[in-house]
Amino acid sequence: MSETRPISEIEEEIIEEFALFDSWDDKYEYIIDLGKKLQPLDAVHKKDANKVKGCQSTVWLVADYKNGKVTYQAESDAVIVKGLISMLIRVLSGHTPDEILDADMDFINKIGMTSHLAQTRSNGLRAMVKQMKHYALAFKSLKFDV
Amino acid sequence: MSNETMTAAKDNKTLDIAAIREDFPILRRQVKGHPLVYFDNAATSQKPREVIDALVYYYTHLNANVHRGIHSLAEEATAAFEATRDAIRAFINAAHREEIIYTKGTTEGINLVAYTWGRKNLKAGDEVIISGMEHHSNIVPWQIVCEEQKAVLKVIPVNDQGELILDEYAKLLSEKTKMVAVVHVSNALGTVNPVKEIIRQAHDKGALTLIDGAQSSLHLDIDVQDLDCDFFVLSAHKMLGPTGAGALYGKKELLEAMPVFLGGGEMIKEVTFEKTTYNELPYKFEAGTPNIADFVAFKPAIDYINRLGKANIRRHEEELLDYATWNIKEIPGVKIIGEAREKASVLSFVIDGVHPQDVGILLDNKGIAVRTGHHCAEPLMNRFCIPGTIRASFAVYNTTEEIDRLMDGLKKAIKLLA
């Protein structure tokens, strides 16, 4: 899916959505709901090579590059992580490698996620963003689409 | 500790838990807007005021390096530092104070034995036996030394209840067995292993024994002479004391025959560039400036446990475990992992269709601290074909009301996640 809006606009949209919630109970309920709705990853992609290191739960992440845009697909065995992944995909998927590499992803802090999650899980979130950017960097260095 | 608490302990009555809770300042804090419920005691216990005060007192009044100074501060610091050694000796009933080696904790103690005794005594074809419920700390050092010495590592299997299969242990033992290293209480399941019997059988074959007492020292009576173990390791931070301090107990004649571990500082008697002679026990194994403040503050932790009385502590923890076990069985989809006949205060469980990490996050959102994951016992999790468990581990300052909050939090989490 190609995304025409800038990354910062999508980030702002998520920040506004989270501002509507009064409590962390509601925020978690929303994240869990996102997790449950996340498109399942094809079984062939669930291999060790696609695992993101640094997560307590298992996360598989794959990326595709077409018409100069990167699209991501991911899944986890833990539903809250799936919800977080869903947000990362919503923000980064469909953009060019340069746009992805430039994204500061500050929305994660602004919705309070990094301060609310324990350090180890917050590291897992950072590991996922890092891996998504690695894909973008790899695609950027390609001369043609794959 | 309040007078009421002390009276209760002395009279061997039910402990006054409300008074005990007053002794632990951290229990008054809020987490995520809720009063803290701390059920991660198997990872580390909380510290009573006396331990915290001892740390502050040390740095305010005593701070000096130990053993070598001739000034008053050095002497006072040394006396306080060494007083803990006597307290540990009495706590585990070792015969001699030289048998207590200060370490950073359990892990360092096991490494010390593996690297010194193991390298000197293990030969190609020799066997070391550990169990299927060991923490990584009692697996990896033996793997390393076995690989180096071309010795063989054997594993006592675990049954479906989470108990060691002793018939299989008996079959593993042979004249080739040189060391049996097993955990006293499993951190992941709470199983209390029959270590006295395990030690007896190992000795019958001429093997030495090491008992990992990280999880047992706070809860069970430890008598190393009665157990007749050759080595016993413990960590201060799992028994109401500070982090970074622990002890290795070893029988004197074994420790004397062992080569040194780390070089430098207190372990030296005389150094020339040609030759170094080593200090006597226990200093032979205590290189460098030790973690003085934390060892000084370890003694009040031991004193506190002694004043409460292990039997009283155990009785309260058993009540908590029974109450939690009975209540959790009422929740559909919950499966307890580890239902040994002899258990310490650990409730480890999984929930159908729910990932442990999700439950951990949602409980944390309610101020309830549990551990989720493999608990650094990955082979054991593989044995039960699970990625990990949710573990609530109880200590003397926990209450049934806190367990009610856990159950309530679990029910809400399941409703949201399922």
Coordinates of C-alpha atoms in Angstrom, one line a residue:
Chain A
M1 CA 0.0 0.0 0.0
S2 CA 1.4 3.3 -1.0
E3 CA 1.0 6.2 1.5
T4 CA 0.8 9.8 0.2
R5 CA 0.7 11.5 3.5
P6 CA 3.9 12.4 5.2
I7 CA 5.0 10.2 8.1
S8 CA 4.8 13.1 10.6
E9 CA 1.1 13.6 9.7
I10 CA 0.3 9.9 10.5
E11 CA 2.3 10.2 13.7
E12 CA 0.3 13.2 14.7
E13 CA -2.9 11.4 13.9
I14 CA -2.0 8.5 16.3
I15 CA -1.0 11.1 19.0
E16 CA -4.4 12.7 18.7
E17 CA -6.1 9.3 18.9
F18 CA -4.3 8.5 22.1
A19 CA -5.2 11.9 23.6
L20 CA -8.8 10.8 23.6
F21 CA -8.2 8.1 26.1
D22 CA -8.6 8.9 29.8
S23 CA -6.7 6.0 31.2
W24 CA -4.1 3.5 30.4
D25 CA -6.7 0.8 30.7
D26 CA -8.4 2.3 27.6
K27 CA -5.0 2.7 25.8
Y28 CA -4.2 -0.9 26.3
E29 CA -7.6 -2.0 25.3
Y30 CA -7.1 -0.1 22.0
I31 CA -3.6 -1.5 21.5
I32 CA -4.9 -5.0 22.1
D33 CA -7.7 -4.4 19.7
L34 CA -5.2 -3.3 17.0
G35 CA -3.1 -6.4 17.8
K36 CA -6.1 -8.7 17.3
K37 CA -6.9 -7.0 13.9
L38 CA -3.3 -7.2 12.6
Q39 CA -3.1 -9.2 9.4
P40 CA -1.5 -12.5 10.2
L41 CA 1.9 -13.2 8.6
D42 CA 2.2 -16.0 6.1
A43 CA 3.6 -19.1 7.8
V44 CA 6.6 -19.2 5.3
H45 CA 7.8 -15.9 6.7
K46 CA 7.9 -17.2 10.3
K47 CA 11.5 -18.3 10.2
D48 CA 14.5 -17.5 12.4
A49 CA 16.0 -15.2 9.7
N50 CA 13.0 -12.9 10.1
K51 CA 13.0 -12.7 13.9
V52 CA 13.7 -9.3 15.4
K53 CA 16.3 -9.6 18.1
G54 CA 15.8 -7.7 21.4
C55 CA 12.2 -8.7 22.0
Q56 CA 11.0 -10.8 24.9
S57 CA 8.3 -12.2 22.8
T58 CA 8.9 -13.5 19.3
V59 CA 8.5 -11.0 16.5
W60 CA 8.8 -11.7 12.8
L61 CA 9.2 -8.8 10.4
V62 CA 9.4 -8.8 6.6
A63 CA 9.6 -6.0 4.1
D64 CA 8.9 -5.6 0.5
Y65 CA 10.1 -2.9 -2.0
K66 CA 8.0 -1.8 -5.0
N67 CA 7.8 1.4 -7.0
G68 CA 10.3 3.1 -4.7
K69 CA 8.1 2.4 -1.6
V70 CA 8.7 0.0 1.3
T71 CA 5.9 -2.1 2.8
Y72 CA 6.1 -4.0 6.0
Q73 CA 4.4 -7.1 7.4
A74 CA 5.0 -8.4 10.9
E75 CA 3.5 -10.6 13.6
S76 CA 4.2 -11.5 17.2
D77 CA 3.0 -14.3 19.5
A78 CA 2.1 -11.6 22.1
V79 CA -1.0 -9.4 21.3
I80 CA 0.2 -6.1 22.9
V81 CA 3.4 -6.4 20.8
K82 CA 1.2 -7.0 17.8
G83 CA -0.7 -3.8 18.5
L84 CA 2.5 -1.8 18.8
I85 CA 3.7 -3.4 15.5
S86 CA 0.4 -2.4 13.9
M87 CA 1.1 1.2 14.7
L88 CA 4.7 1.1 13.5
I89 CA 3.5 -0.4 10.2
R90 CA 0.8 2.2 9.9
V91 CA 3.4 5.0 10.3
L92 CA 6.2 3.6 8.1
S93 CA 4.7 1.3 5.5
G94 CA 4.2 2.7 2.0
H95 CA 7.0 5.3 2.3
T96 CA 10.3 5.7 0.5
P97 CA 13.5 4.5 2.2
D98 CA 14.6 8.2 2.7
E99 CA 11.3 9.1 4.4
I100 CA 11.6 6.0 6.7
L101 CA 15.2 6.7 7.5
D102 CA 14.4 10.4 8.4
A103 CA 11.4 9.5 10.6
D104 CA 12.1 10.3 14.3
M105 CA 9.3 8.1 15.5
D106 CA 8.8 10.4 18.4
F107 CA 5.1 9.5 18.6
I108 CA 6.1 6.5 20.6
N109 CA 7.3 8.8 23.4
K110 CA 4.4 11.2 22.9
I111 CA 1.7 8.6 23.5
G112 CA 3.6 7.6 26.6
M113 CA 4.5 4.1 25.5
T114 CA 8.2 4.2 26.3
S115 CA 7.6 5.5 29.8
H116 CA 4.9 3.0 30.4
L117 CA 6.5 -0.1 29.2
A118 CA 9.3 -1.7 31.2
Q119 CA 12.8 -1.0 29.9
T120 CA 13.2 -4.4 28.3
R121 CA 10.0 -4.1 26.3
S122 CA 10.7 -0.6 25.4
N123 CA 14.0 -1.9 24.0
G124 CA 12.1 -4.4 22.0
L125 CA 10.1 -1.6 20.5
R126 CA 13.3 0.2 19.6
A127 CA 14.7 -3.0 18.1
M128 CA 11.7 -3.2 15.8
V129 CA 12.0 0.4 14.6
K130 CA 15.7 -0.2 14.1
Q131 CA 15.1 -3.3 12.0
M132 CA 12.5 -1.5 9.9
K133 CA 15.0 1.2 9.2
H134 CA 17.6 -1.4 8.3
Y135 CA 15.3 -2.7 5.7
A136 CA 14.8 0.8 4.3
L137 CA 18.6 1.3 4.2
A138 CA 19.1 -2.0 2.4
F139 CA 16.4 -1.1 -0.2
K140 CA 17.9 2.4 -0.6
S141 CA 21.2 0.9 -1.7
L142 CA 19.5 -1.2 -4.3
K143 CA 19.6 0.1 -7.9
F144 CA 16.3 -1.4 -8.8
D145 CA 13.1 -2.7 -7.2
V146 CA 12.8 -6.3 -6.1
Chain B
M1 CA 11.3 -4.2 63.6
S2 CA 8.5 -3.3 65.9
N3 CA 8.1 -4.9 69.3
E4 CA 4.9 -6.6 68.3
T5 CA 6.7 -8.3 65.4
M6 CA 9.5 -9.5 67.6
T7 CA 7.1 -10.9 70.2
A8 CA 5.2 -12.7 67.6
A9 CA 8.3 -14.3 66.2
K10 CA 9.7 -15.2 69.6
D11 CA 6.4 -16.9 70.7
N12 CA 6.3 -18.9 67.4
K13 CA 2.9 -17.4 66.7
T14 CA 1.4 -16.1 63.5
L15 CA 3.5 -13.2 62.4
D16 CA 2.1 -9.7 62.5
I17 CA 2.4 -9.1 58.7
A18 CA 1.1 -5.5 58.9
A19 CA 4.0 -4.7 61.3
I20 CA 6.5 -6.5 59.1
R21 CA 5.3 -4.5 56.1
E22 CA 6.0 -1.3 58.0
D23 CA 9.7 -2.4 58.1
F24 CA 9.9 -2.4 54.2
P25 CA 9.7 1.2 53.0
I26 CA 9.3 0.3 49.3
L27 CA 5.9 -1.4 50.1
R28 CA 4.5 2.1 50.6
R29 CA 5.1 3.3 47.1
Q30 CA 2.6 3.5 44.3
V31 CA 3.2 2.0 40.8
K32 CA 1.1 3.3 37.9
G33 CA -1.2 4.9 40.3
H34 CA -1.8 1.8 42.4
P35 CA -0.3 0.6 45.7
L36 CA 2.6 -1.7 44.7
V37 CA 2.0 -5.5 44.9
Y38 CA 5.4 -7.1 44.7
F39 CA 5.3 -10.7 43.6
D40 CA 8.8 -10.9 42.0
N41 CA 10.6 -12.1 45.2
A42 CA 12.3 -15.0 43.5
A43 CA 14.1 -12.5 41.3
T44 CA 15.1 -10.3 44.2
S45 CA 13.6 -9.7 47.6
Q46 CA 12.8 -6.2 49.1
K47 CA 14.9 -4.8 51.9
P48 CA 13.9 -3.9 55.4
R49 CA 14.8 -0.5 56.8
E50 CA 17.6 -1.9 58.9
V51 CA 19.5 -3.0 55.7
I52 CA 19.0 0.3 54.0
D53 CA 20.0 2.1 57.2
A54 CA 23.2 0.0 57.4
L55 CA 24.2 1.0 53.9
V56 CA 23.7 4.7 54.8
Y57 CA 25.5 4.3 58.1
Y58 CA 28.4 2.6 56.5
Y59 CA 29.0 5.4 54.0
T60 CA 28.3 8.0 56.6
H61 CA 30.5 6.6 59.4
L62 CA 32.7 3.7 58.5
N63 CA 33.9 4.0 54.9
A64 CA 37.4 2.7 54.6
N65 CA 39.1 -0.1 52.8
V66 CA 39.3 -3.4 54.8
H67 CA 42.0 -5.6 56.2
R68 CA 45.1 -3.5 55.4
G69 CA 44.6 -0.1 57.1
I70 CA 46.0 0.7 60.6
H71 CA 43.7 3.6 61.3
S72 CA 40.4 3.4 63.3
L73 CA 38.1 3.6 60.3
A74 CA 39.8 0.7 58.6
E75 CA 39.6 -1.4 61.7
E76 CA 35.9 -0.6 62.3
A77 CA 35.0 -1.2 58.7
T78 CA 36.9 -4.5 58.8
A79 CA 35.2 -5.6 62.0
A80 CA 31.7 -4.8 60.5
F81 CA 32.7 -6.6 57.2
E82 CA 33.9 -9.7 59.0
A83 CA 31.0 -9.8 61.4
T84 CA 28.8 -10.7 58.4
R85 CA 31.0 -13.8 57.7
D86 CA 30.3 -15.0 61.2
A87 CA 26.6 -14.4 60.7
I88 CA 26.6 -16.4 57.4
R89 CA 28.5 -19.2 59.1
A90 CA 25.9 -19.5 61.8
F91 CA 23.0 -19.0 59.4
I92 CA 24.0 -22.1 57.4
N93 CA 25.8 -23.9 60.3
A94 CA 29.2 -24.2 58.7
A95 CA 31.9 -25.6 61.0
H96 CA 34.4 -22.9 60.4
R97 CA 34.3 -19.2 59.4
E98 CA 37.1 -19.8 56.8
E99 CA 34.7 -21.9 54.9
I100 CA 32.6 -18.9 54.0
I101 CA 34.0 -17.2 50.9
Y102 CA 32.6 -13.8 49.9
T103 CA 31.3 -13.7 46.3
K104 CA 29.2 -11.3 44.2
G105 CA 26.4 -13.9 44.5
T106 CA 25.4 -17.4 43.7
T107 CA 26.5 -17.2 40.1
E108 CA 30.0 -16.2 41.0
G109 CA 30.2 -18.9 43.6
I110 CA 29.3 -21.6 41.1
N111 CA 31.8 -20.2 38.6
L112 CA 34.5 -20.2 41.2
V113 CA 34.0 -23.9 41.9
A114 CA 33.7 -24.8 38.2
Y115 CA 36.9 -22.8 37.2
T116 CA 39.1 -23.8 40.1
W117 CA 38.0 -27.2 41.4
G118 CA 36.7 -28.2 37.9
R119 CA 39.8 -27.3 36.0
K120 CA 42.0 -29.1 38.4
N121 CA 40.0 -32.2 39.0
L122 CA 37.9 -33.0 35.9
K123 CA 39.6 -35.2 33.3
A124 CA 38.5 -36.5 29.9
G125 CA 35.6 -38.9 30.3
D126 CA 34.6 -37.7 33.9
E127 CA 31.0 -36.8 34.4
V128 CA 29.2 -33.9 36.0
I129 CA 25.5 -34.3 36.8
I130 CA 23.2 -31.3 37.0
S131 CA 19.4 -31.3 36.9
G132 CA 16.8 -30.4 34.3
M133 CA 15.5 -27.6 36.5
E134 CA 18.7 -25.6 36.8
H135 CA 19.0 -21.9 36.4
H136 CA 21.4 -20.9 33.6
S137 CA 23.9 -20.0 36.3
N138 CA 24.2 -23.7 37.3
I139 CA 24.3 -25.0 33.7
V140 CA 26.6 -22.7 31.8
P141 CA 29.7 -22.8 34.1
W142 CA 29.6 -26.6 34.0
Q143 CA 29.1 -26.6 30.3
I144 CA 32.2 -24.4 29.9
V145 CA 34.4 -26.5 32.1
C146 CA 33.2 -29.8 30.8
E147 CA 33.9 -28.8 27.3
E148 CA 37.4 -27.6 28.3
Q149 CA 38.2 -30.7 30.2
K150 CA 36.4 -33.1 27.8
A151 CA 34.2 -34.2 30.6
V152 CA 30.5 -35.1 30.1
L153 CA 27.5 -33.2 31.4
K154 CA 24.5 -35.3 32.4
V155 CA 21.1 -34.1 33.3
I156 CA 18.6 -35.5 35.9
P157 CA 15.2 -35.5 34.1
V158 CA 12.1 -33.8 35.5
N159 CA 8.6 -35.4 35.7
D160 CA 5.3 -33.8 34.7
Q161 CA 4.8 -32.4 38.3
G162 CA 8.1 -30.7 38.1
E163 CA 10.0 -33.0 40.4
L164 CA 13.4 -34.7 39.7
I165 CA 13.1 -38.3 38.7
L166 CA 15.3 -39.9 41.4
D167 CA 15.3 -43.3 39.8
E168 CA 16.9 -41.8 36.7
Y169 CA 19.4 -39.9 38.9
A170 CA 20.5 -43.2 40.5
K171 CA 21.1 -44.6 37.0
L172 CA 23.2 -41.6 36.0
L173 CA 25.5 -42.0 39.0
S174 CA 28.6 -44.0 38.4
E175 CA 32.3 -44.2 39.3
K176 CA 32.8 -41.6 36.6
T177 CA 30.7 -39.0 38.4
K178 CA 32.9 -36.4 39.9
M179 CA 30.4 -33.6 40.7
V180 CA 26.6 -33.4 41.3
A181 CA 25.4 -29.8 41.2
V182 CA 21.7 -29.3 41.8
V183 CA 19.4 -26.5 42.8
H184 CA 17.8 -26.6 46.3
V185 CA 14.6 -24.8 45.3
S186 CA 13.7 -24.2 41.6
N187 CA 13.3 -20.5 40.8
A188 CA 10.9 -21.3 38.0
L189 CA 8.6 -24.0 39.6
G190 CA 9.2 -23.6 43.4
T191 CA 10.0 -27.4 43.7
V192 CA 12.0 -28.2 46.8
N193 CA 14.5 -30.9 45.9
P194 CA 15.4 -33.7 48.3
V195 CA 19.0 -32.5 48.3
K196 CA 20.1 -34.5 51.4
E197 CA 19.3 -37.8 49.6
I198 CA 20.9 -36.5 46.4
I199 CA 24.0 -35.7 48.3
R200 CA 24.1 -39.1 50.1
Q201 CA 23.8 -41.0 46.8
A202 CA 26.5 -38.8 45.1
H203 CA 28.9 -39.4 48.1
D204 CA 28.3 -43.2 47.8
K205 CA 29.9 -43.0 44.4
G206 CA 32.7 -40.8 45.5
A207 CA 31.4 -37.6 43.8
L208 CA 31.3 -34.1 45.3
T209 CA 28.2 -32.0 45.5
L210 CA 27.3 -28.4 45.0
I211 CA 23.9 -27.0 46.2
D212 CA 22.5 -23.8 44.6
G213 CA 20.8 -22.2 47.6
A214 CA 19.8 -19.0 45.8
Q215 CA 16.1 -19.7 46.3
S216 CA 16.2 -21.7 49.5
S217 CA 18.2 -19.5 51.9
L218 CA 15.3 -17.2 52.8
H219 CA 12.7 -19.9 53.1
L220 CA 14.3 -23.2 54.3
D221 CA 16.5 -24.1 57.3
I222 CA 20.0 -24.6 55.9
D223 CA 22.4 -26.8 57.8
V224 CA 25.4 -27.6 55.5
Q225 CA 26.9 -30.0 58.1
D226 CA 23.7 -32.0 58.3
L227 CA 23.2 -31.9 54.5
D228 CA 26.9 -32.8 54.2
C229 CA 27.1 -30.9 50.9
D230 CA 30.6 -30.1 49.7
F231 CA 29.7 -26.6 48.4
F232 CA 26.7 -24.4 49.0
V233 CA 26.1 -21.0 47.3
L234 CA 23.7 -18.2 48.2
S235 CA 23.0 -14.5 47.3
A236 CA 22.3 -11.7 49.8
H237 CA 19.8 -10.0 47.6
K238 CA 17.4 -12.9 47.5
M239 CA 17.3 -13.0 51.3
L240 CA 16.4 -9.4 52.2
G241 CA 20.0 -8.2 51.8
P242 CA 21.8 -6.0 49.3
T243 CA 22.7 -6.9 45.7
G244 CA 26.3 -7.8 44.8
A245 CA 27.0 -9.8 47.9
G246 CA 26.8 -13.5 48.4
A247 CA 28.7 -16.5 49.7
L248 CA 30.2 -19.7 48.7
Y249 CA 30.5 -22.4 51.4
G250 CA 33.0 -25.1 50.9
K251 CA 34.4 -27.8 53.1
K252 CA 37.7 -26.5 54.4
E253 CA 39.9 -29.3 53.1
L254 CA 38.4 -28.9 49.6
L255 CA 38.9 -25.2 49.5
E256 CA 42.4 -25.5 50.7
A257 CA 43.3 -27.9 47.9
M258 CA 41.7 -25.8 45.2
P259 CA 43.7 -23.5 43.1
V260 CA 43.1 -19.7 43.3
F261 CA 40.4 -18.0 41.3
L262 CA 41.1 -14.3 40.6
G263 CA 44.5 -12.8 41.3
G264 CA 45.3 -9.6 43.1
G265 CA 44.6 -7.8 46.4
E266 CA 43.5 -9.7 49.4
M267 CA 44.3 -13.2 48.0
I268 CA 48.1 -12.6 48.2
K269 CA 50.5 -13.3 50.9
E270 CA 53.7 -12.3 49.3
V271 CA 54.6 -11.2 45.7
T272 CA 57.9 -11.1 43.9
F273 CA 58.2 -11.1 40.2
E274 CA 59.5 -14.7 40.4
K275 CA 56.8 -16.1 42.6
T276 CA 53.6 -15.3 44.6
T277 CA 52.4 -17.1 47.6
Y278 CA 48.7 -17.0 48.4
N279 CA 46.8 -16.0 51.5
E280 CA 45.0 -18.4 53.7
L281 CA 41.3 -19.2 53.6
P282 CA 38.9 -17.5 53.1
Y283 CA 41.0 -14.6 51.7
K284 CA 42.7 -16.8 49.2
F285 CA 39.6 -16.5 47.0
E286 CA 38.8 -12.9 47.7
A287 CA 40.8 -10.8 45.2
G288 CA 40.5 -7.0 45.0
T289 CA 38.6 -4.6 47.1
P290 CA 35.4 -6.3 48.0
N291 CA 31.8 -4.9 48.0
I292 CA 32.3 -3.7 51.6
A293 CA 29.2 -1.7 52.2
D294 CA 26.9 -4.4 50.9
F295 CA 28.5 -7.1 53.0
V296 CA 28.2 -4.9 56.0
A297 CA 24.5 -4.4 55.3
F298 CA 24.0 -8.2 54.7
K299 CA 24.3 -8.9 58.4
P300 CA 21.2 -7.0 59.4
A301 CA 19.3 -8.9 56.8
I302 CA 20.4 -12.2 58.3
D303 CA 19.5 -10.9 61.8
Y304 CA 16.1 -9.9 60.6
I305 CA 15.4 -13.3 59.2
N306 CA 16.6 -14.9 62.4
R307 CA 14.4 -12.7 64.5
L308 CA 11.3 -13.6 62.5
G309 CA 12.2 -17.2 62.5
K310 CA 12.4 -19.4 59.4
A311 CA 9.5 -21.7 60.6
N312 CA 7.3 -18.6 61.0
I313 CA 8.3 -17.3 57.6
R314 CA 7.6 -20.6 56.0
R315 CA 4.2 -21.0 57.7
H316 CA 3.1 -17.6 56.3
E317 CA 4.5 -18.3 52.8
E318 CA 2.8 -21.7 52.7
E319 CA -0.5 -20.0 53.6
L320 CA 0.0 -17.6 50.7
L321 CA 0.9 -20.3 48.3
D322 CA -2.1 -22.4 49.3
Y323 CA -4.4 -19.5 49.1
A324 CA -3.1 -18.4 45.6
T325 CA -3.1 -22.0 44.3
W326 CA -6.7 -22.6 45.4
N327 CA -7.9 -19.3 43.9
I328 CA -6.1 -19.6 40.6
K329 CA -7.5 -23.0 40.0
E330 CA -10.9 -21.3 39.9
I331 CA -9.9 -19.3 36.9
P332 CA -10.7 -21.1 33.6
G333 CA -7.8 -21.7 31.2
V334 CA -5.1 -21.5 33.8
K335 CA -2.6 -24.3 34.1
I336 CA -0.1 -24.4 37.0
I337 CA 3.4 -25.4 35.9
G338 CA 5.1 -27.3 38.7
E339 CA 2.9 -29.1 41.2
A340 CA 5.6 -30.8 43.2
R341 CA 4.7 -32.3 46.6
E342 CA 7.3 -30.2 48.2
K343 CA 7.1 -26.6 47.1
A344 CA 8.4 -23.2 48.2
S345 CA 6.3 -20.0 47.6
V346 CA 6.4 -19.9 43.8
L347 CA 3.2 -20.0 41.7
S348 CA 4.2 -20.5 38.0
F349 CA 1.4 -20.8 35.5
V350 CA 0.3 -20.4 31.9
I351 CA -3.1 -19.4 30.5
D352 CA -4.7 -20.9 27.4
G353 CA -4.3 -18.8 24.3
V354 CA -2.6 -15.9 26.2
H355 CA 1.0 -14.9 26.0
P356 CA 2.7 -14.5 29.4
Q357 CA 4.2 -11.1 28.4
D358 CA 0.8 -9.6 27.7
V359 CA -0.4 -10.6 31.1
G360 CA 2.8 -9.2 32.7
I361 CA 2.2 -5.8 31.0
L362 CA -1.4 -5.6 32.0
L363 CA -0.7 -6.6 35.6
D364 CA 2.1 -4.0 35.8
N365 CA -0.5 -1.5 34.6
K366 CA -2.3 -2.3 37.9
G367 CA 0.9 -2.0 40.0
I368 CA 1.3 -5.7 40.3
A369 CA 4.9 -7.0 39.7
V370 CA 5.2 -10.5 38.5
R371 CA 7.9 -12.2 36.3
T372 CA 7.1 -13.5 32.9
G373 CA 9.3 -15.4 30.5
H374 CA 11.6 -18.4 30.8
H375 CA 13.1 -17.3 34.2
C376 CA 16.6 -18.1 32.9
A377 CA 15.7 -21.8 32.9
E378 CA 15.2 -22.3 29.2
P379 CA 15.8 -26.1 29.1
L380 CA 13.1 -26.5 31.8
M381 CA 10.6 -24.5 29.7
N382 CA 11.5 -26.7 26.7
R383 CA 10.7 -29.7 28.9
F384 CA 7.2 -28.4 29.4
C385 CA 6.9 -27.3 25.7
I386 CA 6.1 -23.7 26.7
P387 CA 7.9 -20.4 25.9
G388 CA 7.7 -19.3 29.5
T389 CA 5.3 -18.8 32.4
I390 CA 3.8 -16.1 34.5
R391 CA 5.4 -16.4 37.9
A392 CA 4.2 -14.9 41.2
S393 CA 6.7 -15.6 44.0
F394 CA 5.7 -14.7 47.5
A395 CA 7.7 -13.4 50.5
V396 CA 6.9 -12.9 54.2
Y397 CA 5.7 -9.4 53.7
N398 CA 3.0 -10.4 51.1
T399 CA -0.7 -10.7 52.1
T400 CA -3.8 -12.6 50.9
E401 CA -5.3 -9.2 50.0
E402 CA -2.5 -8.7 47.5
I403 CA -3.2 -12.2 46.1
D404 CA -6.9 -11.1 45.7
R405 CA -5.6 -8.2 43.6
L406 CA -3.5 -10.5 41.5
M407 CA -6.5 -12.7 40.8
D408 CA -8.7 -9.8 40.0
G409 CA -6.0 -8.4 37.7
L410 CA -5.6 -11.8 36.0
K411 CA -9.4 -12.1 35.4
K412 CA -9.5 -8.7 33.8
A413 CA -6.4 -9.3 31.7
I414 CA -7.8 -12.6 30.4
K415 CA -11.1 -10.9 29.5
L416 CA -9.2 -8.3 27.5
L417 CA -6.7 -10.6 25.8
A418 CA -8.8 -13.7 25.1

